[in-house]
Amino acid sequence: MDTRAAVGRGNESPPSVRELNRSRVIEALRQLGVASRADVARHTGLSRTTISGLVAEMRDEGLVVDRPDPANGSPASGAGRPPTPIGLSPQAGAALGIDFGKRHLAVVVADLSHTLLAEDRREMEEGYDSALGMDTAAELVEEVLGRADVPPAQLLGVGLGLPGPIHGPSGQVGSSAILPGWVGLHVAREMEDRLDLPVHVDNDANLGALAELFWGAGRGASELVYLKVATGIGAGLVVRGRLFHGAGGTAGEIGHLTIDEHGPLCRCGNRGCLETFAAGDALVELLRSSLGHELTAEEIVEQAIEGDVACRRAIADAGRHLGHAVGAVCNLLNPSLVVVGGSIGQAGDLLLGEMREAVRRRAVLSAAQDVEIVAGVLGERAEVLGAVALVLGDAEVTPVPEAVST
Ligand SMILES: [Zn+2]
């Protein structure tokens, strides 16, 4: 991101090793949230002794505080006193996440130790107008900040997710978006005008990848593919621990991989894309013609889990098609982990079992052996949490502790 280049531009003299190490500890804590000193040492590559010294100094300043780990409630093994996890002080800043979906809008605010302070979600009418969506988001932001008692000055930035390809830093929405009325909009700029805060935009699958990497099933993974299977199908690609966007932001459009070139016409203009076989809308359409009445994608998943044979078959076939596409991705990227989220992803092993089988058949042996295919653990909140992670992980703003500011 271009904010990265600006960091340190104000400093005429080069930063000392100690200052650089401090920045690395801060960056590690922003990514890890609550962590042990050993985790911070591993993440930064610095020695335990260096970490202990820096953490002691930063605790004295009030920048780092002791935190119980909300994500890891497991008691420490053995009788010894567990090391106290640490995190950045809540006063050091907060991040906002906004997620625009096809029929919903979600907003969360979290502090730098990754503690969620408040969240809200609103159902929207399908095809809602972009101005209405952004105005409503701005209202929700105000409510959520009020509830969390976070003054806007404490916010480091806003992460924003949209179901479609995003081009460039202005967040211009690309053409195969699920929100057709939003195509061509510079969403980051529009929201910056409304919120008066820096806004970073990415597509929903990328944000799901980031959230599962920060908080979910992908913690600590270096090569990860997050597959969002919902109304549409998208993938977030993580390479060397970072999101991979490609040249213009279109990387990960796995939903438009060709499964059958003579297949049904897709919304992207091609034929037989993965989406036309395995996305929520395709399953709804498939079962409407065979059952004679319409089920939502969520109902199809529920009924499949309850044992309905038609719904089970539809989910299994979707899993097989997804596996073919994922097998190709395994050959290209050799990920260690594929995390499956989205409403259809909720079908769990009914979907994943077929996927694993198809990947085994499609991918080269070594790539298939290296990959584990698991369900996402963050459910419908993955994207909005990923929007927060976008700010925590990428925005280069050094937090200023209350105790030090004058
Ligand atoms: Zn397509």
CSV table of C-alpha atoms and ligand atoms in Angstrom, one decimal:
chain,number,residue,atom,x,y,z
A,1,MET,CA,0.0,0.0,0.0
A,2,ASP,CA,1.2,3.5,-0.7
A,3,THR,CA,0.8,4.6,2.9
A,4,ARG,CA,3.7,2.2,3.6
A,5,ALA,CA,6.1,4.4,1.6
A,6,ALA,CA,5.2,7.4,3.6
A,7,VAL,CA,6.2,5.8,6.9
A,8,GLY,CA,9.3,7.4,8.4
A,9,ARG,CA,9.5,10.1,5.8
A,10,GLY,CA,9.3,12.7,8.6
A,11,ASN,CA,12.4,11.2,10.3
A,12,GLU,CA,15.5,12.8,8.9
A,13,SER,CA,18.0,10.5,10.8
A,14,PRO,CA,17.7,6.8,10.2
A,15,PRO,CA,15.9,4.9,13.0
A,16,SER,CA,18.0,3.1,15.5
A,17,VAL,CA,18.0,-0.7,15.8
A,18,ARG,CA,16.0,-0.3,19.0
A,19,GLU,CA,13.4,1.8,17.2
A,20,LEU,CA,13.2,-0.7,14.4
A,21,ASN,CA,12.7,-3.5,16.8
A,22,ARG,CA,10.0,-1.6,18.6
A,23,SER,CA,8.2,-1.1,15.3
A,24,ARG,CA,8.4,-4.8,14.7
A,25,VAL,CA,7.0,-5.7,18.1
A,26,ILE,CA,4.1,-3.2,17.5
A,27,GLU,CA,3.4,-4.6,14.0
A,28,ALA,CA,3.5,-8.2,15.4
A,29,LEU,CA,1.0,-7.3,18.2
A,30,ARG,CA,-1.2,-5.6,15.6
A,31,GLN,CA,-1.3,-8.8,13.7
A,32,LEU,CA,-1.5,-11.2,16.6
A,33,GLY,CA,-3.8,-9.2,18.9
A,34,VAL,CA,-3.3,-10.9,22.2
A,35,ALA,CA,0.0,-12.9,22.3
A,36,SER,CA,2.6,-14.4,24.5
A,37,ARG,CA,6.1,-13.0,24.5
A,38,ALA,CA,7.2,-16.2,22.9
A,39,ASP,CA,4.7,-15.7,20.0
A,40,VAL,CA,6.0,-12.2,19.5
A,41,ALA,CA,9.6,-13.5,19.4
A,42,ARG,CA,8.6,-16.1,16.8
A,43,HIS,CA,6.7,-13.6,14.8
A,44,THR,CA,9.5,-11.0,14.7
A,45,GLY,CA,12.5,-13.3,14.7
A,46,LEU,CA,13.9,-11.3,17.6
A,47,SER,CA,15.4,-13.0,20.7
A,48,ARG,CA,13.3,-13.7,23.8
A,49,THR,CA,15.6,-11.4,25.8
A,50,THR,CA,15.2,-8.5,23.3
A,51,ILE,CA,11.4,-9.0,23.4
A,52,SER,CA,11.3,-9.0,27.2
A,53,GLY,CA,13.3,-5.7,27.4
A,54,LEU,CA,11.2,-4.0,24.8
A,55,VAL,CA,7.9,-5.2,26.3
A,56,ALA,CA,8.9,-4.1,29.8
A,57,GLU,CA,9.7,-0.6,28.4
A,58,MET,CA,6.4,-0.5,26.4
A,59,ARG,CA,4.4,-1.6,29.4
A,60,ASP,CA,5.9,1.2,31.5
A,61,GLU,CA,4.8,3.6,28.8
A,62,GLY,CA,1.3,2.2,28.7
A,63,LEU,CA,1.5,1.2,25.1
A,64,VAL,CA,1.4,-2.5,25.9
A,65,VAL,CA,-0.9,-4.0,28.6
A,66,ASP,CA,-1.5,-7.5,30.0
A,67,ARG,CA,-4.5,-9.1,28.3
A,68,PRO,CA,-6.4,-12.3,28.9
A,69,ASP,CA,-6.6,-14.1,25.6
A,70,PRO,CA,-10.3,-14.2,24.4
A,71,ALA,CA,-9.6,-16.5,21.5
A,72,ASN,CA,-7.7,-19.1,23.6
A,73,GLY,CA,-9.6,-19.9,26.8
A,74,SER,CA,-7.7,-23.1,27.3
A,75,PRO,CA,-6.0,-23.4,30.7
A,76,ALA,CA,-2.3,-23.6,30.7
A,77,SER,CA,-1.1,-27.2,31.1
A,78,GLY,CA,0.9,-28.1,34.1
A,79,ALA,CA,1.0,-26.5,37.5
A,80,GLY,CA,3.3,-23.6,36.6
A,81,ARG,CA,2.1,-20.1,36.3
A,82,PRO,CA,1.1,-19.4,32.6
A,83,PRO,CA,2.9,-16.5,31.0
A,84,THR,CA,0.6,-13.4,30.9
A,85,PRO,CA,-0.4,-12.7,27.3
A,86,ILE,CA,0.1,-9.1,26.2
A,87,GLY,CA,-1.6,-6.8,23.7
A,88,LEU,CA,-1.5,-3.2,22.6
A,89,SER,CA,-3.4,-0.8,24.9
A,90,PRO,CA,-7.0,-0.1,24.0
A,91,GLN,CA,-6.1,3.6,24.2
A,92,ALA,CA,-3.6,3.1,21.4
A,93,GLY,CA,-6.3,3.1,18.8
A,94,ALA,CA,-9.2,1.2,17.2
A,95,ALA,CA,-10.2,0.0,13.7
A,96,LEU,CA,-13.5,-0.1,12.0
A,97,GLY,CA,-14.7,-2.8,9.6
A,98,ILE,CA,-17.6,-2.4,7.2
A,99,ASP,CA,-19.0,-5.3,5.1
A,100,PHE,CA,-21.4,-4.7,2.2
A,101,GLY,CA,-23.2,-8.0,1.2
A,102,LYS,CA,-25.8,-8.7,-1.4
A,103,ARG,CA,-28.6,-8.4,1.2
A,104,HIS,CA,-26.8,-7.1,4.3
A,105,LEU,CA,-24.5,-4.5,5.8
A,106,ALA,CA,-22.3,-5.1,8.9
A,107,VAL,CA,-20.1,-2.8,10.9
A,108,VAL,CA,-17.7,-3.7,13.8
A,109,VAL,CA,-15.2,-1.7,15.8
A,110,ALA,CA,-12.2,-3.5,17.5
A,111,ASP,CA,-9.2,-2.3,19.5
A,112,LEU,CA,-5.6,-3.1,18.7
A,113,SER,CA,-5.6,-6.2,20.9
A,114,HIS,CA,-8.3,-7.5,18.5
A,115,THR,CA,-11.0,-7.2,21.1
A,116,LEU,CA,-14.4,-6.6,19.5
A,117,LEU,CA,-15.9,-3.5,21.1
A,118,ALA,CA,-19.2,-3.3,19.3
A,119,GLU,CA,-20.9,-4.5,16.2
A,120,ASP,CA,-24.2,-4.1,14.3
A,121,ARG,CA,-25.8,-5.7,11.2
A,122,ARG,CA,-28.6,-4.7,9.0
A,123,GLU,CA,-30.6,-6.7,6.5
A,124,MET,CA,-30.9,-4.8,3.1
A,125,GLU,CA,-33.2,-5.3,0.2
A,126,GLU,CA,-31.5,-7.1,-2.7
A,127,GLY,CA,-30.2,-4.7,-5.3
A,128,TYR,CA,-30.1,-1.8,-2.8
A,129,ASP,CA,-28.8,1.5,-4.1
A,130,SER,CA,-25.1,2.3,-3.5
A,131,ALA,CA,-25.8,5.7,-2.0
A,132,LEU,CA,-28.4,4.3,0.4
A,133,GLY,CA,-25.9,1.5,1.3
A,134,MET,CA,-23.1,3.9,2.1
A,135,ASP,CA,-25.3,6.4,3.9
A,136,THR,CA,-26.7,3.6,6.1
A,137,ALA,CA,-23.1,2.3,6.7
A,138,ALA,CA,-22.2,5.8,7.9
A,139,GLU,CA,-25.1,5.9,10.3
A,140,LEU,CA,-24.3,2.4,11.7
A,141,VAL,CA,-20.6,3.5,12.2
A,142,GLU,CA,-21.8,6.4,14.3
A,143,GLU,CA,-24.0,4.2,16.4
A,144,VAL,CA,-21.4,1.5,16.9
A,145,LEU,CA,-18.7,4.0,17.9
A,146,GLY,CA,-21.1,5.6,20.3
A,147,ARG,CA,-21.9,2.2,21.9
A,148,ALA,CA,-18.2,1.3,22.1
A,149,ASP,CA,-17.4,4.7,23.5
A,150,VAL,CA,-14.6,5.2,20.9
A,151,PRO,CA,-14.0,8.8,19.8
A,152,PRO,CA,-13.4,9.1,16.0
A,153,ALA,CA,-10.0,10.6,16.7
A,154,GLN,CA,-8.9,7.2,18.2
A,155,LEU,CA,-9.6,5.4,14.9
A,156,LEU,CA,-6.6,4.3,12.8
A,157,GLY,CA,-8.7,3.6,9.7
A,158,VAL,CA,-11.6,1.8,8.2
A,159,GLY,CA,-11.5,-1.5,6.3
A,160,LEU,CA,-14.4,-2.1,3.8
A,161,GLY,CA,-15.5,-5.2,2.0
A,162,LEU,CA,-17.5,-5.6,-1.2
A,163,PRO,CA,-18.6,-8.8,-3.1
A,164,GLY,CA,-16.7,-8.0,-6.3
A,165,PRO,CA,-13.3,-7.3,-7.8
A,166,ILE,CA,-11.7,-4.1,-6.6
A,167,HIS,CA,-9.3,-2.1,-8.7
A,168,GLY,CA,-6.6,0.1,-7.3
A,169,PRO,CA,-6.4,2.2,-4.2
A,170,SER,CA,-9.6,4.2,-4.9
A,171,GLY,CA,-11.5,1.0,-4.5
A,172,GLN,CA,-13.2,1.1,-7.9
A,173,VAL,CA,-15.6,-1.7,-8.2
A,174,GLY,CA,-15.0,-4.1,-11.1
A,175,SER,CA,-17.5,-5.5,-13.5
A,176,SER,CA,-18.5,-8.9,-12.3
A,177,ALA,CA,-19.6,-7.6,-8.9
A,178,ILE,CA,-22.6,-9.1,-7.2
A,179,LEU,CA,-23.8,-5.5,-6.5
A,180,PRO,CA,-24.3,-4.4,-10.2
A,181,GLY,CA,-25.3,-0.8,-9.3
A,182,TRP,CA,-21.9,-0.3,-7.7
A,183,VAL,CA,-19.7,-1.1,-10.8
A,184,GLY,CA,-17.3,1.8,-11.5
A,185,LEU,CA,-17.8,3.5,-8.1
A,186,HIS,CA,-14.8,4.7,-6.2
A,187,VAL,CA,-16.0,3.3,-2.9
A,188,ALA,CA,-13.0,4.2,-0.7
A,189,ARG,CA,-13.2,7.8,-1.8
A,190,GLU,CA,-17.0,7.9,-1.3
A,191,MET,CA,-16.8,6.5,2.2
A,192,GLU,CA,-13.8,8.8,3.1
A,193,ASP,CA,-16.0,11.7,2.3
A,194,ARG,CA,-18.7,10.4,4.5
A,195,LEU,CA,-16.5,9.3,7.5
A,196,ASP,CA,-13.6,11.6,7.2
A,197,LEU,CA,-11.2,8.7,7.9
A,198,PRO,CA,-8.8,6.7,5.7
A,199,VAL,CA,-10.7,3.8,4.0
A,200,HIS,CA,-9.1,0.6,2.6
A,201,VAL,CA,-11.3,-1.5,0.3
A,202,ASP,CA,-10.9,-5.1,-0.7
A,203,ASN,CA,-13.2,-7.8,-2.0
A,204,ASP,CA,-15.1,-10.0,0.4
A,205,ALA,CA,-13.2,-13.2,-0.3
A,206,ASN,CA,-9.9,-11.5,0.4
A,207,LEU,CA,-11.2,-10.2,3.6
A,208,GLY,CA,-12.5,-13.7,4.6
A,209,ALA,CA,-9.0,-15.0,4.0
A,210,LEU,CA,-7.5,-12.3,6.2
A,211,ALA,CA,-10.0,-12.9,9.0
A,212,GLU,CA,-9.4,-16.7,9.0
A,213,LEU,CA,-5.7,-16.0,8.9
A,214,PHE,CA,-5.8,-13.5,11.8
A,215,TRP,CA,-8.5,-15.1,14.0
A,216,GLY,CA,-9.8,-18.4,12.5
A,217,ALA,CA,-8.9,-21.7,10.9
A,218,GLY,CA,-5.9,-20.3,9.1
A,219,ARG,CA,-3.9,-18.8,12.1
A,220,GLY,CA,-0.2,-19.0,11.3
A,221,ALA,CA,-0.6,-20.3,7.8
A,222,SER,CA,1.8,-19.0,5.2
A,223,GLU,CA,0.2,-20.3,1.9
A,224,LEU,CA,-3.6,-20.3,2.3
A,225,VAL,CA,-6.6,-20.2,0.0
A,226,TYR,CA,-9.9,-19.0,1.4
A,227,LEU,CA,-12.9,-20.1,-0.7
A,228,LYS,CA,-16.1,-18.2,-0.2
A,229,VAL,CA,-19.0,-20.2,-1.6
A,230,ALA,CA,-22.1,-18.1,-1.3
A,231,THR,CA,-24.3,-16.2,-3.8
A,232,GLY,CA,-21.1,-16.1,-5.9
A,233,ILE,CA,-17.8,-17.9,-5.5
A,234,GLY,CA,-14.5,-16.1,-4.9
A,235,ALA,CA,-11.1,-17.0,-3.4
A,236,GLY,CA,-8.7,-15.0,-1.3
A,237,LEU,CA,-5.1,-16.1,-1.9
A,238,VAL,CA,-2.5,-15.7,0.8
A,239,VAL,CA,1.1,-16.1,-0.3
A,240,ARG,CA,3.9,-15.8,2.2
A,241,GLY,CA,1.4,-14.7,4.9
A,242,ARG,CA,0.1,-11.8,2.8
A,243,LEU,CA,-2.9,-11.3,0.5
A,244,PHE,CA,-2.0,-11.7,-3.2
A,245,HIS,CA,-4.0,-9.3,-5.3
A,246,GLY,CA,-2.4,-9.7,-8.8
A,247,ALA,CA,-1.6,-6.9,-11.2
A,248,GLY,CA,-4.9,-5.1,-10.9
A,249,GLY,CA,-6.8,-6.6,-8.0
A,250,THR,CA,-8.6,-9.5,-9.9
A,251,ALA,CA,-6.6,-12.4,-8.5
A,252,GLY,CA,-8.7,-15.1,-6.9
A,253,GLU,CA,-11.7,-15.0,-9.3
A,254,ILE,CA,-12.0,-18.7,-9.0
A,255,GLY,CA,-15.8,-18.6,-9.6
A,256,HIS,CA,-15.1,-17.8,-13.2
A,257,LEU,CA,-12.8,-20.8,-13.9
A,258,THR,CA,-14.3,-22.7,-16.8
A,259,ILE,CA,-15.7,-26.1,-15.8
A,260,ASP,CA,-17.6,-26.8,-19.0
A,261,GLU,CA,-17.1,-24.5,-22.1
A,262,HIS,CA,-20.5,-25.6,-23.4
A,263,GLY,CA,-22.1,-25.0,-20.0
A,264,PRO,CA,-24.7,-22.4,-18.9
A,265,LEU,CA,-24.1,-18.7,-19.6
A,266,CYS,CA,-22.5,-17.0,-16.6
A,267,ARG,CA,-23.0,-13.4,-15.4
A,268,CYS,CA,-19.4,-12.6,-16.5
A,269,GLY,CA,-20.3,-13.4,-20.2
A,270,ASN,CA,-18.5,-16.7,-20.4
A,271,ARG,CA,-20.0,-20.2,-20.4
A,272,GLY,CA,-19.8,-23.0,-17.8
A,273,CYS,CA,-18.0,-21.0,-15.1
A,274,LEU,CA,-17.6,-22.7,-11.7
A,275,GLU,CA,-20.3,-20.3,-10.4
A,276,THR,CA,-22.9,-21.7,-12.8
A,277,PHE,CA,-22.4,-25.1,-11.2
A,278,ALA,CA,-21.7,-24.5,-7.5
A,279,ALA,CA,-22.7,-21.0,-6.3
A,280,GLY,CA,-25.8,-20.5,-4.1
A,281,ASP,CA,-27.8,-19.1,-7.0
A,282,ALA,CA,-27.1,-22.1,-9.2
A,283,LEU,CA,-28.2,-24.5,-6.4
A,284,VAL,CA,-31.4,-22.6,-5.9
A,285,GLU,CA,-32.1,-22.7,-9.6
A,286,LEU,CA,-31.3,-26.4,-9.9
A,287,LEU,CA,-33.6,-27.4,-7.0
A,288,ARG,CA,-36.4,-25.1,-8.0
A,289,SER,CA,-36.7,-27.0,-11.3
A,290,SER,CA,-36.5,-30.4,-9.6
A,291,LEU,CA,-38.6,-29.7,-6.5
A,292,GLY,CA,-41.1,-27.3,-8.1
A,293,HIS,CA,-40.7,-24.8,-5.3
A,294,GLU,CA,-37.9,-22.4,-4.3
A,295,LEU,CA,-35.6,-22.9,-1.3
A,296,THR,CA,-33.0,-20.3,-0.3
A,297,ALA,CA,-29.3,-21.4,-0.4
A,298,GLU,CA,-29.4,-21.5,3.5
A,299,GLU,CA,-32.4,-23.8,3.4
A,300,ILE,CA,-30.8,-26.1,0.9
A,301,VAL,CA,-27.8,-26.4,3.3
A,302,GLU,CA,-30.1,-27.0,6.3
A,303,GLN,CA,-32.1,-29.6,4.5
A,304,ALA,CA,-29.0,-31.4,3.2
A,305,ILE,CA,-27.7,-31.6,6.8
A,306,GLU,CA,-31.1,-33.0,7.9
A,307,GLY,CA,-30.8,-35.7,5.2
A,308,ASP,CA,-32.9,-34.5,2.3
A,309,VAL,CA,-31.6,-36.6,-0.7
A,310,ALA,CA,-32.0,-33.9,-3.4
A,311,CYS,CA,-30.4,-31.2,-1.4
A,312,ARG,CA,-27.5,-33.6,-0.4
A,313,ARG,CA,-27.0,-34.5,-4.0
A,314,ALA,CA,-26.9,-30.8,-5.0
A,315,ILE,CA,-24.4,-30.0,-2.3
A,316,ALA,CA,-22.2,-33.0,-3.1
A,317,ASP,CA,-22.1,-32.2,-6.9
A,318,ALA,CA,-21.2,-28.6,-5.9
A,319,GLY,CA,-18.4,-30.0,-3.8
A,320,ARG,CA,-17.1,-32.0,-6.7
A,321,HIS,CA,-17.1,-29.0,-9.0
A,322,LEU,CA,-15.4,-26.9,-6.4
A,323,GLY,CA,-12.8,-29.6,-5.9
A,324,HIS,CA,-11.9,-29.6,-9.6
A,325,ALA,CA,-11.2,-25.9,-9.5
A,326,VAL,CA,-9.4,-26.1,-6.1
A,327,GLY,CA,-7.3,-28.9,-7.5
A,328,ALA,CA,-6.1,-26.5,-10.3
A,329,VAL,CA,-5.3,-23.9,-7.7
A,330,CYS,CA,-3.3,-26.4,-5.7
A,331,ASN,CA,-1.2,-27.2,-8.7
A,332,LEU,CA,-0.6,-23.4,-9.2
A,333,LEU,CA,-0.1,-22.2,-5.6
A,334,ASN,CA,0.7,-25.4,-3.6
A,335,PRO,CA,-1.2,-24.1,-0.5
A,336,SER,CA,-1.0,-25.9,2.9
A,337,LEU,CA,-4.6,-25.0,3.7
A,338,VAL,CA,-7.9,-24.3,1.9
A,339,VAL,CA,-10.5,-22.8,4.2
A,340,VAL,CA,-14.0,-22.9,3.0
A,341,GLY,CA,-16.5,-20.3,4.1
A,342,GLY,CA,-19.7,-18.6,2.9
A,343,SER,CA,-23.3,-19.9,3.2
A,344,ILE,CA,-22.8,-23.0,1.1
A,345,GLY,CA,-19.6,-23.7,3.1
A,346,GLN,CA,-21.8,-24.2,6.1
A,347,ALA,CA,-22.7,-27.6,4.7
A,348,GLY,CA,-19.4,-28.9,6.2
A,349,ASP,CA,-18.3,-32.4,5.3
A,350,LEU,CA,-21.2,-32.9,2.9
A,351,LEU,CA,-19.4,-30.4,0.7
A,352,LEU,CA,-15.8,-30.8,1.9
A,353,GLY,CA,-15.8,-34.6,1.6
A,354,GLU,CA,-16.5,-34.4,-2.2
A,355,MET,CA,-14.1,-31.5,-2.5
A,356,ARG,CA,-11.3,-33.5,-0.9
A,357,GLU,CA,-12.0,-36.5,-3.2
A,358,ALA,CA,-12.0,-34.3,-6.3
A,359,VAL,CA,-8.8,-32.5,-5.3
A,360,ARG,CA,-7.1,-35.8,-4.8
A,361,ARG,CA,-8.0,-36.8,-8.3
A,362,ARG,CA,-7.3,-33.5,-10.0
A,363,ALA,CA,-4.2,-32.1,-8.3
A,364,VAL,CA,-0.7,-33.5,-8.8
A,365,LEU,CA,0.1,-36.0,-5.9
A,366,SER,CA,2.5,-33.8,-4.0
A,367,ALA,CA,0.2,-30.7,-4.1
A,368,ALA,CA,-2.7,-32.9,-3.0
A,369,GLN,CA,-0.7,-34.3,-0.2
A,370,ASP,CA,0.4,-30.9,1.1
A,371,VAL,CA,-3.1,-29.4,1.3
A,372,GLU,CA,-5.7,-29.7,4.1
A,373,ILE,CA,-9.3,-28.6,3.3
A,374,VAL,CA,-11.2,-27.3,6.3
A,375,ALA,CA,-14.3,-25.4,7.1
A,376,GLY,CA,-14.0,-21.7,8.1
A,377,VAL,CA,-14.8,-21.0,11.7
A,378,LEU,CA,-15.9,-17.3,11.6
A,379,GLY,CA,-19.2,-17.9,9.7
A,380,GLU,CA,-21.1,-14.8,8.4
A,381,ARG,CA,-18.8,-12.5,10.4
A,382,ALA,CA,-15.7,-13.5,8.5
A,383,GLU,CA,-15.8,-10.6,6.0
A,384,VAL,CA,-16.4,-7.8,8.5
A,385,LEU,CA,-13.7,-9.1,10.8
A,386,GLY,CA,-11.4,-9.2,7.7
A,387,ALA,CA,-12.2,-5.6,7.1
A,388,VAL,CA,-10.9,-4.8,10.6
A,389,ALA,CA,-7.8,-7.0,9.9
A,390,LEU,CA,-7.1,-5.0,6.8
A,391,VAL,CA,-6.6,-2.0,9.0
A,392,LEU,CA,-4.7,-3.8,11.7
A,393,GLY,CA,-2.4,-5.6,9.4
A,394,ASP,CA,-1.8,-3.1,6.6
A,395,ALA,CA,-2.3,0.5,7.7
A,396,GLU,CA,1.0,1.8,8.8
A,397,VAL,CA,0.1,4.1,11.7
A,398,THR,CA,2.1,3.9,14.8
A,399,PRO,CA,-0.2,3.9,17.8
A,400,VAL,CA,0.4,6.7,20.3
A,401,PRO,CA,-0.4,5.7,23.9
A,402,GLU,CA,-2.4,8.0,26.0
A,403,ALA,CA,0.3,8.1,28.7
A,404,VAL,CA,2.8,9.6,26.2
A,405,SER,CA,0.7,12.0,24.2
A,406,THR,CA,0.9,15.6,25.5
B,1,ZN,ZN,-18.3,-16.5,-15.1
